[in-house]
PDB file of C-alpha atoms in Angstrom:
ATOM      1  CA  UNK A   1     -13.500  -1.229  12.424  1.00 81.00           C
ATOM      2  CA  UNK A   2     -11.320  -0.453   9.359  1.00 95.00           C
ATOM      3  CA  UNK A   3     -11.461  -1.943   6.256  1.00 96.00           C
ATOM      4  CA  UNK A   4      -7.817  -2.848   5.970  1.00 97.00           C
ATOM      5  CA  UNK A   5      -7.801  -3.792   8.931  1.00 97.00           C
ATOM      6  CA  UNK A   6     -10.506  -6.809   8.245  1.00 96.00           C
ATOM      7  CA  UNK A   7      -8.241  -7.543   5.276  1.00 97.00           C
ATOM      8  CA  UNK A   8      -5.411  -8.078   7.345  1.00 97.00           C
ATOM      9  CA  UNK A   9      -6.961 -10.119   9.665  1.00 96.00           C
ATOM     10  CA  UNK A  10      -8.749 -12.317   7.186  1.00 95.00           C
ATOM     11  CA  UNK A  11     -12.012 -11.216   7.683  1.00 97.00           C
ATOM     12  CA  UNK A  12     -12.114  -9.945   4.586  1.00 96.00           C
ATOM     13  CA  UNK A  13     -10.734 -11.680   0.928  1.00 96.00           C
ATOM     14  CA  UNK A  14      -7.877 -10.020  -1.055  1.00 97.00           C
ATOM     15  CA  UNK A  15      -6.001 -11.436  -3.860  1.00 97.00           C
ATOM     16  CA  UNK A  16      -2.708 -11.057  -2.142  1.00 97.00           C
ATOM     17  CA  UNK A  17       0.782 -10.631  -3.853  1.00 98.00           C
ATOM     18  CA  UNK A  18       2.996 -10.197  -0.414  1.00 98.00           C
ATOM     19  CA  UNK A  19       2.727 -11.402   3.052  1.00 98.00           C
ATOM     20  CA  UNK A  20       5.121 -10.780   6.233  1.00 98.00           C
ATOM     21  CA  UNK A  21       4.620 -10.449  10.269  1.00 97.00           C
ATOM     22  CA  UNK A  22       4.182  -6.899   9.681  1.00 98.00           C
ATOM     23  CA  UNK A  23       2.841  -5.904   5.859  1.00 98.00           C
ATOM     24  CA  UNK A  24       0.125  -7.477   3.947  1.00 98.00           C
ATOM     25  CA  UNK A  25       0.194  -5.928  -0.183  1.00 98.00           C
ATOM     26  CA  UNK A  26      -2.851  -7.512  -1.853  1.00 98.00           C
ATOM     27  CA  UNK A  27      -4.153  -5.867  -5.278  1.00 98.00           C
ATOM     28  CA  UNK A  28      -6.487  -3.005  -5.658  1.00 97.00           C
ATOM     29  CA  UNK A  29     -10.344  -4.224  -6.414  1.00 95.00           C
ATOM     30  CA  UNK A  30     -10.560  -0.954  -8.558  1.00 94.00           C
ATOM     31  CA  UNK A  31      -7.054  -0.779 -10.660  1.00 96.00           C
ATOM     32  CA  UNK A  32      -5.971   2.393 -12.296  1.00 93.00           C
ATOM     33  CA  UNK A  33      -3.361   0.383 -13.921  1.00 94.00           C
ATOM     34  CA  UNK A  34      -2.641  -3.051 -15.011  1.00 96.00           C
ATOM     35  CA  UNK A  35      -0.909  -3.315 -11.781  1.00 97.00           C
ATOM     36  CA  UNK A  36      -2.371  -1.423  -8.780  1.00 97.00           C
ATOM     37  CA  UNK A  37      -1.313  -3.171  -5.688  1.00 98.00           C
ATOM     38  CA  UNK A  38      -1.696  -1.683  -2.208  1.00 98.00           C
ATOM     39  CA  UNK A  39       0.967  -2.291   0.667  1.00 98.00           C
ATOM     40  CA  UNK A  40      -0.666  -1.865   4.306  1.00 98.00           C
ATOM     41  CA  UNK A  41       1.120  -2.090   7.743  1.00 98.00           C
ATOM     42  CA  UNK A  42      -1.088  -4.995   9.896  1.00 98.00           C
ATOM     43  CA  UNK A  43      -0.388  -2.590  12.790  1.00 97.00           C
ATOM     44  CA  UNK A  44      -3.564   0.477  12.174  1.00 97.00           C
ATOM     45  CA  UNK A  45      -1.920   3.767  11.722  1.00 97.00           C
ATOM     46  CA  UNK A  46      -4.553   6.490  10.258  1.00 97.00           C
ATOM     47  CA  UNK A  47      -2.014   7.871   7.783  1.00 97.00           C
ATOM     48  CA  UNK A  48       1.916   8.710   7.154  1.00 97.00           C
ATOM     49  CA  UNK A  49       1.847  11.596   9.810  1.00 97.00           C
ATOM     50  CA  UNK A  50       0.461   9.367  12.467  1.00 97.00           C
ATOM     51  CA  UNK A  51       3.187   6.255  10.964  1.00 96.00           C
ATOM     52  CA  UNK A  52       5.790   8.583  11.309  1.00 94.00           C
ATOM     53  CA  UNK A  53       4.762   9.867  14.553  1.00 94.00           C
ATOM     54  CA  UNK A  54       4.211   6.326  16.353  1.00 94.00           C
ATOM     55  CA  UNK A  55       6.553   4.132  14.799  1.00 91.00           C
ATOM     56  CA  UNK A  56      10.207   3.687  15.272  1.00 92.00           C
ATOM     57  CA  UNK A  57      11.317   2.819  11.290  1.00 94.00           C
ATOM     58  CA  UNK A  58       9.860  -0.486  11.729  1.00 97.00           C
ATOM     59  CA  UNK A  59       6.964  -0.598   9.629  1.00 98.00           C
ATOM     60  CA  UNK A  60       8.010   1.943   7.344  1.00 97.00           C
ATOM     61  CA  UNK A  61      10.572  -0.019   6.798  1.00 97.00           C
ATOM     62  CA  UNK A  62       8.663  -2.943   6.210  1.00 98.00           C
ATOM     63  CA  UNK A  63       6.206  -0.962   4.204  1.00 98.00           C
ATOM     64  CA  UNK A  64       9.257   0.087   1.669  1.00 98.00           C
ATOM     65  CA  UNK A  65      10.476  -3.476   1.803  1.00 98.00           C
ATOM     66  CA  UNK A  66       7.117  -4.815   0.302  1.00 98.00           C
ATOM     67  CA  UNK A  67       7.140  -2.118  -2.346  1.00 98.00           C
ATOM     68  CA  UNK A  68      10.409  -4.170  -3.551  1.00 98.00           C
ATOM     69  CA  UNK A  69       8.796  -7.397  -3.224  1.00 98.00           C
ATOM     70  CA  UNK A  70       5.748  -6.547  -5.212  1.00 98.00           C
ATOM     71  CA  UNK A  71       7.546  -4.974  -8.069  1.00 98.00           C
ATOM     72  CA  UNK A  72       9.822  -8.068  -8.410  1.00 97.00           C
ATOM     73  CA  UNK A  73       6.473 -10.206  -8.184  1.00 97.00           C
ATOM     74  CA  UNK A  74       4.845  -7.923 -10.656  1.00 97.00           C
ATOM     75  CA  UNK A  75       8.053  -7.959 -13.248  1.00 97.00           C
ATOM     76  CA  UNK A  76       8.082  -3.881 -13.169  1.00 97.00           C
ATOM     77  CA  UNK A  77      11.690  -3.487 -13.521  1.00 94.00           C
ATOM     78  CA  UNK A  78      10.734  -0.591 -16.436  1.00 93.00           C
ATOM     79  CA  UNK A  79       9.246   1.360 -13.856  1.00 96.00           C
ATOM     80  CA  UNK A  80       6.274   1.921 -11.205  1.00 97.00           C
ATOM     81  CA  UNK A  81       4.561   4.788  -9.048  1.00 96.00           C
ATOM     82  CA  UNK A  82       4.546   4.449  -5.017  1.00 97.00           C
ATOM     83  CA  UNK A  83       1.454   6.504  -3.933  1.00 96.00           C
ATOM     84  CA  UNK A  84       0.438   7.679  -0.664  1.00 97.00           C
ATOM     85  CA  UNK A  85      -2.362   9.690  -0.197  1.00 97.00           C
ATOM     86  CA  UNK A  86      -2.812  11.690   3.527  1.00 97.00           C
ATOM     87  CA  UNK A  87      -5.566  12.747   5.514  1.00 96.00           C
ATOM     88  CA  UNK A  88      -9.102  14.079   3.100  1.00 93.00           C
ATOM     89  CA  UNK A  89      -7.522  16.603   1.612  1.00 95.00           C
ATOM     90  CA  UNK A  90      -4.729  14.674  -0.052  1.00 94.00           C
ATOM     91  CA  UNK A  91      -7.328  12.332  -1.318  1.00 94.00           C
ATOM     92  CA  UNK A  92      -7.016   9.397   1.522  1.00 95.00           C
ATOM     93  CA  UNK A  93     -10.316   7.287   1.242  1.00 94.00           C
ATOM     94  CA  UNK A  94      -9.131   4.893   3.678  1.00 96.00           C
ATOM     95  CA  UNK A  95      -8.057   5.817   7.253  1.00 97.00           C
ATOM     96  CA  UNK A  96      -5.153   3.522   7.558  1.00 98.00           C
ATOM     97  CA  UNK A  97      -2.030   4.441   5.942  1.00 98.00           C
ATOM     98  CA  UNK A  98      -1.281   2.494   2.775  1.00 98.00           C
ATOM     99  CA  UNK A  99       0.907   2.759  -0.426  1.00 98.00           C
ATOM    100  CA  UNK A 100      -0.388   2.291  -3.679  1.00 98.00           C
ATOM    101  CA  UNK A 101       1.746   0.791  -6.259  1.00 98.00           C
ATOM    102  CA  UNK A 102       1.129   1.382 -10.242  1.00 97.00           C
ATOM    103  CA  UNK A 103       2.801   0.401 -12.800  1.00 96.00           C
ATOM    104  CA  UNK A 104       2.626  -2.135 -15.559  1.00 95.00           C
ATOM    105  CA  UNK A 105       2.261   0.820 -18.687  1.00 93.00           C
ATOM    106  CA  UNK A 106       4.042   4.107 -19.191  1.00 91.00           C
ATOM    107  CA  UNK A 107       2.901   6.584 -16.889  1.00 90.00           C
ATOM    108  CA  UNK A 108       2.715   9.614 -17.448  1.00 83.00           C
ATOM    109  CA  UNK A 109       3.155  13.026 -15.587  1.00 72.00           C
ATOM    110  CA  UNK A 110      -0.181  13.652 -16.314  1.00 65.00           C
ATOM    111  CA  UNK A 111      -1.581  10.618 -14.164  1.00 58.00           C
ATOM    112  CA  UNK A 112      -0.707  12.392 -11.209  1.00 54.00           C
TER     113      UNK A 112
END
């Protein structure tokens, strides 16, 4: 079973910022940032490729919705990052397709 996946379904705690019937966002156990917060479809999709492949806008769109949601939540009307890693060689530790938002400092180009 997948991690996220647990979280979703309760199994396993998060601190969560943002709930619907589609997206759970819940904050990252190892920030990067004083805000990290991660925004995960309920439904699995490995990553984006397989999301954009299976998916008719609705969960995308629900994905970018939460991305609003959190950043009003989190005050980060200066500025954030949205971050989505794919598949191992773009860095994806976690086989279900998930957005990372940072923010919360300054960021810089070198925090890529």
């Amino acid at each position: 079973m997948c991690i996220f996946c647990d979280i979703c379904e309760g199994k396993i705690p998060s601190k969560k910022v943002y709930e619907d019937d589609l997206v759970l966002a819940f904050d990252d156990i190892n920030p990067v940032a004083p805000v990290h917060t991660l925004v995960v479809p309920k439904k699995h999709f490995d990553d984006i490729i397989d999301l954009s492949s299976n998916d008719d806008g609705t969960y995308l769109k629900a994905c970018m919705n939460a991305v609003t949601k959190v950043c009003e939540e989190k005050k980060l009307e200066q500025g954030f990052r949205v971050i989505n890693n794919c598949r191992e060689n773009g860095a994806q530790s976690v086989m279900h397709v998930h957005f990372h938002i940072i923010g919360g400092l300054k960021l810089s180009e070198k925090m890529l």
